[in-house]
JSON list of C-alpha atoms in Angstrom, two decimals:
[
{"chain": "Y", "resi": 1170, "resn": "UNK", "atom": "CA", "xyz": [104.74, -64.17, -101.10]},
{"chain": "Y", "resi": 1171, "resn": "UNK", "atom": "CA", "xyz": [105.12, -65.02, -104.56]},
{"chain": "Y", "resi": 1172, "resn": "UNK", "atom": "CA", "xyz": [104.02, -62.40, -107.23]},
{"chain": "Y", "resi": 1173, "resn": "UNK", "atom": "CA", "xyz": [105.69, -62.80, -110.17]},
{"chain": "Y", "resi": 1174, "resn": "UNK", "atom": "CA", "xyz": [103.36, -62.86, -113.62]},
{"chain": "Y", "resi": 1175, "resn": "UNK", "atom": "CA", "xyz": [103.45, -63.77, -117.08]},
{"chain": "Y", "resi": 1176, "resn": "UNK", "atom": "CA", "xyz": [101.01, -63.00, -120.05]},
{"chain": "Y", "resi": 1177, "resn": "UNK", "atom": "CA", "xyz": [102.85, -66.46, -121.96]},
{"chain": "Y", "resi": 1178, "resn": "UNK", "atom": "CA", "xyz": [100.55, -69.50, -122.50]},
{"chain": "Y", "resi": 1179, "resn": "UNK", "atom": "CA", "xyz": [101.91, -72.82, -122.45]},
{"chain": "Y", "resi": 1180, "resn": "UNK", "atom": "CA", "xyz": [99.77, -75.96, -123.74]},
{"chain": "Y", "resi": 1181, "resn": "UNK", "atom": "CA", "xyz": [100.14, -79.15, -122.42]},
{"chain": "Y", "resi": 1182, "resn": "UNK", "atom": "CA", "xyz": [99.57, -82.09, -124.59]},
{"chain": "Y", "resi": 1183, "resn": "UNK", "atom": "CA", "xyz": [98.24, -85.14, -123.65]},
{"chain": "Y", "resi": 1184, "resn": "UNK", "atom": "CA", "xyz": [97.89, -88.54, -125.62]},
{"chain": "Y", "resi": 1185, "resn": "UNK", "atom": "CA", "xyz": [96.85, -91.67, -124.11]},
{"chain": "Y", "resi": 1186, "resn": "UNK", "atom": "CA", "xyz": [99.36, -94.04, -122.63]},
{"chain": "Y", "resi": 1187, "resn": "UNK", "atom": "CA", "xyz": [101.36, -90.58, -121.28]},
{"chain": "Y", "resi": 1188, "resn": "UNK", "atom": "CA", "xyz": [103.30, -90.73, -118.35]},
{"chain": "Y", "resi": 1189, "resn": "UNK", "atom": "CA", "xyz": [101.01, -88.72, -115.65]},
{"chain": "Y", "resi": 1190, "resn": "UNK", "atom": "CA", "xyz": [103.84, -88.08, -113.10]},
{"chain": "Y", "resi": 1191, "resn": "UNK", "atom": "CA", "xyz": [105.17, -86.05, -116.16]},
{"chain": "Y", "resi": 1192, "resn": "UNK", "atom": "CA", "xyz": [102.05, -84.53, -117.31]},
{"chain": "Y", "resi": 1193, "resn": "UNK", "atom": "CA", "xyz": [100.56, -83.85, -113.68]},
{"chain": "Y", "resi": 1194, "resn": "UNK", "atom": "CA", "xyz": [104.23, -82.43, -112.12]},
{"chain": "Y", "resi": 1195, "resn": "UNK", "atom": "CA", "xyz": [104.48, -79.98, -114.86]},
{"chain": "Y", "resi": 1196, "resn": "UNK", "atom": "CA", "xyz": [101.01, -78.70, -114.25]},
{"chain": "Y", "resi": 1197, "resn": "UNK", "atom": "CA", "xyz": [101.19, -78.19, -110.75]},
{"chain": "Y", "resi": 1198, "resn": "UNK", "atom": "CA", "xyz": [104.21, -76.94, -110.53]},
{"chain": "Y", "resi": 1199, "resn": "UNK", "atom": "CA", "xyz": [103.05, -74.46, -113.58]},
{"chain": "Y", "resi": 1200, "resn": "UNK", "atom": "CA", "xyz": [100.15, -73.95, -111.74]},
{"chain": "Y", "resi": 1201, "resn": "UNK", "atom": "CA", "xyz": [102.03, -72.80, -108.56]},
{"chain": "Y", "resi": 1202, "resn": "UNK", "atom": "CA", "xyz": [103.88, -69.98, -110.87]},
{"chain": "Y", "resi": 1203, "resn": "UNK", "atom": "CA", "xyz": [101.17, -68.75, -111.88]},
{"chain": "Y", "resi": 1204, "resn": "UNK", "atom": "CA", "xyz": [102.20, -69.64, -115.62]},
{"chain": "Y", "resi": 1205, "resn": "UNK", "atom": "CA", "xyz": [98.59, -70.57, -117.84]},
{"chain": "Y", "resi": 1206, "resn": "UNK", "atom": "CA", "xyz": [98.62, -73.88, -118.80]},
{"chain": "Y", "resi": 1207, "resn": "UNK", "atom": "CA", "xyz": [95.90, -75.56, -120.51]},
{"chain": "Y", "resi": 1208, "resn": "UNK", "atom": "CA", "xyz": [95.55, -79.16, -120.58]},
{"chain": "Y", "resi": 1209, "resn": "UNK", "atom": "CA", "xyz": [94.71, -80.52, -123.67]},
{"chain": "Y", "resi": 1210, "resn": "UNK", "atom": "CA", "xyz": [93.97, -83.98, -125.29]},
{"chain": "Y", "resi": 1211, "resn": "UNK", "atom": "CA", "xyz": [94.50, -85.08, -128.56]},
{"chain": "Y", "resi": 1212, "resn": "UNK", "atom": "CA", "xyz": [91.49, -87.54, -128.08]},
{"chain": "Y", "resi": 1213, "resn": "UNK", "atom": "CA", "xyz": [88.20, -86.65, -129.88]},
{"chain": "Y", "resi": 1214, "resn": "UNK", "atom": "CA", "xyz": [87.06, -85.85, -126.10]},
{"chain": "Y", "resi": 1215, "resn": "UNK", "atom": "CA", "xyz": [88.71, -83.83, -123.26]},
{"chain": "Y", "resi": 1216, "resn": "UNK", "atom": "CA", "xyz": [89.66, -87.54, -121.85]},
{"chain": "Y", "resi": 1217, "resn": "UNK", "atom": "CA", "xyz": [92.86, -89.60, -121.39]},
{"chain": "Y", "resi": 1218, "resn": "UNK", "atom": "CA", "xyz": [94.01, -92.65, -120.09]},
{"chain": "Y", "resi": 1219, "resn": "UNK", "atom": "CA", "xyz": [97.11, -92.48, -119.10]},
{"chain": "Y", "resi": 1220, "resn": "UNK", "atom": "CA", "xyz": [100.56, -95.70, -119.40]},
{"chain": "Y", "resi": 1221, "resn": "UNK", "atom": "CA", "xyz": [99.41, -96.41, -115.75]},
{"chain": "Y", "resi": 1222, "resn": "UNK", "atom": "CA", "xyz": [95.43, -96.38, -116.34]},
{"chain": "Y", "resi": 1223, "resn": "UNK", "atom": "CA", "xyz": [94.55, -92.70, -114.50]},
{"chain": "Y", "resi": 1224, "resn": "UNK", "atom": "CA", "xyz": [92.02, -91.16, -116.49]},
{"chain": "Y", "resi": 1225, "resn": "UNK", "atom": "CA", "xyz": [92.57, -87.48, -116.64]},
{"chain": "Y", "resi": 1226, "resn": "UNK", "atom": "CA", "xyz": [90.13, -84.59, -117.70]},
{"chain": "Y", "resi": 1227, "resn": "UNK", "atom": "CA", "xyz": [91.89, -82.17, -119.94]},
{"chain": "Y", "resi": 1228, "resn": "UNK", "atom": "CA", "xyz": [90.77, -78.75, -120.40]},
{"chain": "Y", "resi": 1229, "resn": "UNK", "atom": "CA", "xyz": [89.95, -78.99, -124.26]},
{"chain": "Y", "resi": 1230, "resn": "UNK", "atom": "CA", "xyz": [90.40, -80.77, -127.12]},
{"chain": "Y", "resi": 1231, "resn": "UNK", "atom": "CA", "xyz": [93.64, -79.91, -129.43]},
{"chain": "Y", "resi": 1232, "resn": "UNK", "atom": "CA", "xyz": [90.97, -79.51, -132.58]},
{"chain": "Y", "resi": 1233, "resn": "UNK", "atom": "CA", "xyz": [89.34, -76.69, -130.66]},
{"chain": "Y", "resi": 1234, "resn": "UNK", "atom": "CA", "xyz": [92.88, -75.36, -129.89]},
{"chain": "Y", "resi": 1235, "resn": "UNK", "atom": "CA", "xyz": [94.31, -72.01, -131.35]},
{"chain": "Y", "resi": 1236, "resn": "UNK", "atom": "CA", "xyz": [97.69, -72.75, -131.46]},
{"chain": "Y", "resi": 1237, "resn": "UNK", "atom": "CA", "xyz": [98.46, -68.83, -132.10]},
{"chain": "Y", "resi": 1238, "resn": "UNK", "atom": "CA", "xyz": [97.78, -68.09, -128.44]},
{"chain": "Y", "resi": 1239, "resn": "UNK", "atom": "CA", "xyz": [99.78, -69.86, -126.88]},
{"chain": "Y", "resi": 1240, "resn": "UNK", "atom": "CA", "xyz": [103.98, -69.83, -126.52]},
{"chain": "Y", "resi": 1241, "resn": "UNK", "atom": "CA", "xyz": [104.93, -73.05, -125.56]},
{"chain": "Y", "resi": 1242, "resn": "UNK", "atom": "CA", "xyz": [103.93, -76.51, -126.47]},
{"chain": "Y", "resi": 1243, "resn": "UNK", "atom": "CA", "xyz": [105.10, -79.35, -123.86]},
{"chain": "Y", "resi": 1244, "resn": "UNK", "atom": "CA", "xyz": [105.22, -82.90, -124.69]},
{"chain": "Y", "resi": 1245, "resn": "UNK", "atom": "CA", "xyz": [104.94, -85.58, -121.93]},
{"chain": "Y", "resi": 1246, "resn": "UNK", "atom": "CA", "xyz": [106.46, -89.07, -122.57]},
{"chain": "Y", "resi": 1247, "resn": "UNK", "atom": "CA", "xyz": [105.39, -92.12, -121.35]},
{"chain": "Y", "resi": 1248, "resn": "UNK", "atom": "CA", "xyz": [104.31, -95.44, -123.58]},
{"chain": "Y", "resi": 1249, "resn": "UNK", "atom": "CA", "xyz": [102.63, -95.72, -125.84]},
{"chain": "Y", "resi": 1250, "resn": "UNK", "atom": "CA", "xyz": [101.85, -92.12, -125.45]},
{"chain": "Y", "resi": 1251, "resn": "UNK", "atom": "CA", "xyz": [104.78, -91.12, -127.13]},
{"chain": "Y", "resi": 1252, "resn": "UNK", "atom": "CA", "xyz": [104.08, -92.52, -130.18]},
{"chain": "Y", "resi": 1253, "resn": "UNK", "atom": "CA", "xyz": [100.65, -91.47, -129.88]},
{"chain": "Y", "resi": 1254, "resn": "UNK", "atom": "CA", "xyz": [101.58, -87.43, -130.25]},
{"chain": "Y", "resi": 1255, "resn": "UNK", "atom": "CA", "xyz": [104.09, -88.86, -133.05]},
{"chain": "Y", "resi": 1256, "resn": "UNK", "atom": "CA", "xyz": [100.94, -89.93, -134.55]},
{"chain": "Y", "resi": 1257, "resn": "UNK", "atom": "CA", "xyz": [99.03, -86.44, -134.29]},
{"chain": "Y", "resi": 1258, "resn": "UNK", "atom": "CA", "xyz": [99.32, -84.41, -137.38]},
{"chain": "Y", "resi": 1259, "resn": "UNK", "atom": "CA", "xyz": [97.64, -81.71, -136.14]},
{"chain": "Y", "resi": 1260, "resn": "UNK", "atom": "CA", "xyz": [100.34, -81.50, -133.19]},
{"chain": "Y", "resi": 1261, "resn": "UNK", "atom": "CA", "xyz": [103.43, -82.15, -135.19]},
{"chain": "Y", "resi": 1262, "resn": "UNK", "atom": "CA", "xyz": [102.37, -79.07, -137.77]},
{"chain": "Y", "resi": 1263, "resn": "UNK", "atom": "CA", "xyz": [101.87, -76.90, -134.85]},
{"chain": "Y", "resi": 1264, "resn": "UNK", "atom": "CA", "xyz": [105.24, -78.03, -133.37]},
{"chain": "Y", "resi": 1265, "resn": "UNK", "atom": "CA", "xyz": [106.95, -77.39, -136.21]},
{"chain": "Y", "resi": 1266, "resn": "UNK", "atom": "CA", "xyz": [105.02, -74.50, -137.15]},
{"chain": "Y", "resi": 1267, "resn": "UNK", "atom": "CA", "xyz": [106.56, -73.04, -132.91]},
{"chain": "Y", "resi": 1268, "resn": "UNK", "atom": "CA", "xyz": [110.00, -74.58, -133.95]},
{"chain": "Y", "resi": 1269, "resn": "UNK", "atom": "CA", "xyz": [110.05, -72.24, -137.36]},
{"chain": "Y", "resi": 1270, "resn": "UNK", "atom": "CA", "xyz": [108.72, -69.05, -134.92]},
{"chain": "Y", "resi": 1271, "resn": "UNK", "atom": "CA", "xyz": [111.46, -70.09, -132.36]},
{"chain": "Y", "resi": 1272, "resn": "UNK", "atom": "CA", "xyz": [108.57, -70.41, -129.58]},
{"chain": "Y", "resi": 1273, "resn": "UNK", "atom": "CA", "xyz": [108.85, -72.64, -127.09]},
{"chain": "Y", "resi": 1274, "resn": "UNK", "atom": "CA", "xyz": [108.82, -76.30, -127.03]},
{"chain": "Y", "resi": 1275, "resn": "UNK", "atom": "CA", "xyz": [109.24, -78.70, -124.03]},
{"chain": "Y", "resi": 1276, "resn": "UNK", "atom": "CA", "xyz": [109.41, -82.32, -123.84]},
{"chain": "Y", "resi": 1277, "resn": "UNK", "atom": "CA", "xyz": [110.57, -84.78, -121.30]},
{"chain": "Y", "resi": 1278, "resn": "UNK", "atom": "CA", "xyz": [111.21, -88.42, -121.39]},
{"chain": "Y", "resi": 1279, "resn": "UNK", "atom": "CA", "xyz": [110.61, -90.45, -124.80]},
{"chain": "Y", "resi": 1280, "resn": "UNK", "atom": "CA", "xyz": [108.86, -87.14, -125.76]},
{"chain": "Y", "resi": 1281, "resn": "UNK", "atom": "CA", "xyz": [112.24, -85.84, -127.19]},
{"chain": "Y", "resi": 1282, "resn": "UNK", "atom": "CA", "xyz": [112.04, -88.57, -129.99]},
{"chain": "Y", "resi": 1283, "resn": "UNK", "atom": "CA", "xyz": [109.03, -86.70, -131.53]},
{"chain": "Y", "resi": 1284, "resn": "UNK", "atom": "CA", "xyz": [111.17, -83.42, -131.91]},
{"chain": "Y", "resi": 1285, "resn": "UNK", "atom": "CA", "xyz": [114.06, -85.42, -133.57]},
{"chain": "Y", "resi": 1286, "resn": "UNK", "atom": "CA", "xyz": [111.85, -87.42, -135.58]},
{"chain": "Y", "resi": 1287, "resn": "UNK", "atom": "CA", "xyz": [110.51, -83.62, -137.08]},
{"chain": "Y", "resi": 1288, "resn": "UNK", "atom": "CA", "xyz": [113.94, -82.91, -137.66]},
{"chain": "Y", "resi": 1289, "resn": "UNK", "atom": "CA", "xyz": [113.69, -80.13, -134.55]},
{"chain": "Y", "resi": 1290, "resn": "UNK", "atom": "CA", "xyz": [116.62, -81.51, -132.77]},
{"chain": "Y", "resi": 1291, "resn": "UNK", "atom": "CA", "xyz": [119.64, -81.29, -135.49]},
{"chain": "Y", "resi": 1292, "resn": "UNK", "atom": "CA", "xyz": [122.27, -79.74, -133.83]},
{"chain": "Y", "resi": 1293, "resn": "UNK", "atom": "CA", "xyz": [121.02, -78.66, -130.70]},
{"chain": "Y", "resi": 1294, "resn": "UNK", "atom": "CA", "xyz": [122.25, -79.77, -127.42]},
{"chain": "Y", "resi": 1295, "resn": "UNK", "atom": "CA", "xyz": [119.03, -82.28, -125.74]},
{"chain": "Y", "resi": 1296, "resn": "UNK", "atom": "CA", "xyz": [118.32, -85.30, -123.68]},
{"chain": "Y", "resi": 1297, "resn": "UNK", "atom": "CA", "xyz": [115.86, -87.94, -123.24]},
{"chain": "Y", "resi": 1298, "resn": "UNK", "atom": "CA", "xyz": [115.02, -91.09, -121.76]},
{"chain": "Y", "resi": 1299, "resn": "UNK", "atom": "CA", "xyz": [117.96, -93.99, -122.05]},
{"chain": "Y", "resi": 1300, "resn": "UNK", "atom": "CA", "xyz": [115.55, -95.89, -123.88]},
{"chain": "Y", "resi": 1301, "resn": "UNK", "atom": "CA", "xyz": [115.68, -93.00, -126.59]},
{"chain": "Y", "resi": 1302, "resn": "UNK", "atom": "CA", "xyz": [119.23, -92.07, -126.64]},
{"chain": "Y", "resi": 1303, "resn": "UNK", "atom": "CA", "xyz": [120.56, -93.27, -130.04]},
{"chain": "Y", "resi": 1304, "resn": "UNK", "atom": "CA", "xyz": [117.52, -92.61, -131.57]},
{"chain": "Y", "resi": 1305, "resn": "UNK", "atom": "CA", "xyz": [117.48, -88.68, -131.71]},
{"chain": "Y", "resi": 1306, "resn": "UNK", "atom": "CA", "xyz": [121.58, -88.81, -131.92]},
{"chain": "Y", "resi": 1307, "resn": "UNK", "atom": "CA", "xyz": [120.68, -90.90, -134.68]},
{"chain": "Y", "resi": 1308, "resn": "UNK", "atom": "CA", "xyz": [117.88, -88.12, -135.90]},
{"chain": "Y", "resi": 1309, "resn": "UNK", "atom": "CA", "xyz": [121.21, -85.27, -135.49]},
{"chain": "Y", "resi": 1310, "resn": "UNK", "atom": "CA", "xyz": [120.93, -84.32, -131.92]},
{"chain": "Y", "resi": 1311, "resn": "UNK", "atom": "CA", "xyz": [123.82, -83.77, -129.75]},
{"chain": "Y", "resi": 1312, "resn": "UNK", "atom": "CA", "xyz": [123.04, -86.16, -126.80]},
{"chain": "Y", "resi": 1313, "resn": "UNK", "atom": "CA", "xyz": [123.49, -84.99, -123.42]},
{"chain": "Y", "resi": 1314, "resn": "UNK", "atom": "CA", "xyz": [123.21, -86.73, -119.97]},
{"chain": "Y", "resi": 1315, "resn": "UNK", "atom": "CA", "xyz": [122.21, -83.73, -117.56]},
{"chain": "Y", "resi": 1316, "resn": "UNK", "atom": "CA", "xyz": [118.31, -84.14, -116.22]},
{"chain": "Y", "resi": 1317, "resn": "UNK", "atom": "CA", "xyz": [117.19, -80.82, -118.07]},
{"chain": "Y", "resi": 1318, "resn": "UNK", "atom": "CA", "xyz": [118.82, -79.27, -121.09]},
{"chain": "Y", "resi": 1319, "resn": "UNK", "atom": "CA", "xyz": [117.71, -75.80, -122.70]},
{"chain": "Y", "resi": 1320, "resn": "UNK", "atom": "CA", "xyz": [118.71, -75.20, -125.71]},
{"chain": "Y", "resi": 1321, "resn": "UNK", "atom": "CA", "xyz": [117.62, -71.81, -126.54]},
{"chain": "Y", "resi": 1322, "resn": "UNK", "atom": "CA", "xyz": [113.39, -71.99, -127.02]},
{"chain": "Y", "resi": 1323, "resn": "UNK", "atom": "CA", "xyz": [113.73, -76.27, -126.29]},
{"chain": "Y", "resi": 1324, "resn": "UNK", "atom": "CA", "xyz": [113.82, -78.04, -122.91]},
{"chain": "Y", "resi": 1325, "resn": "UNK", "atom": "CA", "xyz": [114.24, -81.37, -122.67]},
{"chain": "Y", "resi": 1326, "resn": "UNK", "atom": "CA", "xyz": [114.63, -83.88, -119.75]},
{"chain": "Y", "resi": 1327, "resn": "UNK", "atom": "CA", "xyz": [114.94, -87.42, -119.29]},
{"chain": "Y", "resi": 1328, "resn": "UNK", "atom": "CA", "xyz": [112.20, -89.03, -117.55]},
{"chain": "Y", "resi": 1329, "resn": "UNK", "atom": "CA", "xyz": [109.82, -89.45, -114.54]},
{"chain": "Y", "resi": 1330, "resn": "UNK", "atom": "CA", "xyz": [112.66, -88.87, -111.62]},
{"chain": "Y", "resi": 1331, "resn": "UNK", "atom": "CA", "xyz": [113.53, -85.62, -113.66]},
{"chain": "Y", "resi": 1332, "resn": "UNK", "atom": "CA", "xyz": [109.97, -84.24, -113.98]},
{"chain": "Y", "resi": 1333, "resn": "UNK", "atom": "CA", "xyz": [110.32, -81.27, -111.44]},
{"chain": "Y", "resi": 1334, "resn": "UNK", "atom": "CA", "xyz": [113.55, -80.14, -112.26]},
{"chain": "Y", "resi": 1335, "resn": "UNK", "atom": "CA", "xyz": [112.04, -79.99, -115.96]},
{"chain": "Y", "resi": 1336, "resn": "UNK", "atom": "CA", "xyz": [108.90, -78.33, -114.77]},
{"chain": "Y", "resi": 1337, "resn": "UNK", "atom": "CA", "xyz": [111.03, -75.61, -112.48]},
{"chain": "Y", "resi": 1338, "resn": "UNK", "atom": "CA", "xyz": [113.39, -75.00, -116.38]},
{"chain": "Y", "resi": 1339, "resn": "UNK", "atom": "CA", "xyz": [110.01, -73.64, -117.63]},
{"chain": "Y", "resi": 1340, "resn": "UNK", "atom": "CA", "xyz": [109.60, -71.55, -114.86]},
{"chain": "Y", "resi": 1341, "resn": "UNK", "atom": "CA", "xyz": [112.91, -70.54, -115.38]},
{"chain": "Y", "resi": 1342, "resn": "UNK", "atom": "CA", "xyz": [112.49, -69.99, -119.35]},
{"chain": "Y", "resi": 1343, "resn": "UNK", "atom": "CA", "xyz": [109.08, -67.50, -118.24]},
{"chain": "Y", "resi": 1344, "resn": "UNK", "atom": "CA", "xyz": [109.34, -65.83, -115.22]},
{"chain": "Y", "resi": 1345, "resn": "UNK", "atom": "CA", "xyz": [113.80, -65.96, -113.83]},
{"chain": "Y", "resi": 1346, "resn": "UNK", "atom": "CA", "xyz": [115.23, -67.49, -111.62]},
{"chain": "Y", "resi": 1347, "resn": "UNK", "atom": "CA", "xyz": [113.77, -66.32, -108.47]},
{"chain": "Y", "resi": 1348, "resn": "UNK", "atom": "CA", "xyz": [110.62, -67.46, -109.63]},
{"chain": "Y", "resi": 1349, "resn": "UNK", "atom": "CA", "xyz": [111.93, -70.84, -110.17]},
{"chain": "Y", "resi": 1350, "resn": "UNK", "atom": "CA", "xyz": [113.82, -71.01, -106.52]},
{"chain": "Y", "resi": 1351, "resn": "UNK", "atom": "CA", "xyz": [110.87, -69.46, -104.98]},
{"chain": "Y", "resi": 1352, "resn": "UNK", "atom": "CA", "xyz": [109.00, -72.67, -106.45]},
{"chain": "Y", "resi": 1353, "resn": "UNK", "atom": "CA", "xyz": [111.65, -75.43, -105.63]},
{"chain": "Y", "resi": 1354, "resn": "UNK", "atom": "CA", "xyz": [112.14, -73.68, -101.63]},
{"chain": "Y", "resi": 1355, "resn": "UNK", "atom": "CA", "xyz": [108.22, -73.78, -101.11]},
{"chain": "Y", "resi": 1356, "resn": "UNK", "atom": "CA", "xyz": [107.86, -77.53, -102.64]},
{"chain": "Y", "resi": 1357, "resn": "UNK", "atom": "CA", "xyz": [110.78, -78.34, -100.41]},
{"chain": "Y", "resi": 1358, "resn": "UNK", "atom": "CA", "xyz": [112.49, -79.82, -103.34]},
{"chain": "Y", "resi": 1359, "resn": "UNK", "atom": "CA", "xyz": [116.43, -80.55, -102.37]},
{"chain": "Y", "resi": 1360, "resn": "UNK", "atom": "CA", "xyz": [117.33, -81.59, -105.99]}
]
């Protein structure tokens, strides 16, 4: 049986037009470790339409958010809801208010652009989508092809296909890697 625990709170953003396979993988599988994650949207309501149409109920609303109790921020991609966290002020502060505290920071997909675009990504080993490649080279990351990268406090990974092997590097990052093989071995994921 799995036991292991963690006191670390992780908050997962959503934006409209995200890509839910990301969003929803990394919650459950989260959720299965036993790691707290709230769900929260950047909407002015707990609601969010996702790239594919899927509305999904977040916990709370990121202006109701204390950004102090929590130890990881992770970043979805999808389109347009990429550019929609871009767009967030509140969020980029807090992320680059976590990148200055070296807490964590996750983000998988296009998601990856938003941390090189806040100048989080210069020098540091990362991936993203394809799509996104030269862009945060471009923005001083050092590019890298693997499905997950961590790069001391930042994950990143490259897109849908990749989303549990990104979810089971936080598990990783919080709780070892037992935890995380415990997770993969009762998912019956093979990857």
């Amino acid at each position: 049986m799995f036991n292991a625990k963690t006191d670390k709170k992780t908050a997962l953003i959503f934006a409209d037009g995200c890509e839910e396979v990301e969003a929803l993988t990394t919650y459950d599988i989260l959720y299965r470790a036993g790691i707290p994650c709230t769900k929260i949207s950047i909407n002015a309501d707990e609601f969010v339409k996702s790239s594919h149409e899927v509305v999904i109920k977040c916990d709370t609303t990121i202006d109701k958010v204390n950004f102090e109790e929590y130890d990881m921020i992770i970043l979805p991609g999808g389109m347009p809801g990429t550019p929609n966290l871009r767009s967030c002020d509140i969020l980029c502060k807090e992320i680059i208010t976590f990148a200055g505290f070296g807490k964590g920071i996750a983000a998988i997909c296009a998601a990856p652009s938003v941390l090189a675009e806040l100048g989080i990504l210069i020098g540091v080993k990362a991936c993203c989508n394809p799509s996104k490649e030269a862009e945060i080279e471009s923005e001083g990351a050092v590019v890298s092809r693997e499905q997950v990268v961590v790069s001391g406090n930042i994950i990143t990974s490259r897109a849908m296909g990749t989303a549990i092997p990104f979810a089971l590097a936080i598990v990783k990052y919080y709780l070892g890697d037992g935890a995380a093989s415990y997770i993969k071995s009762n998912i019956l994921y093979s990857g």
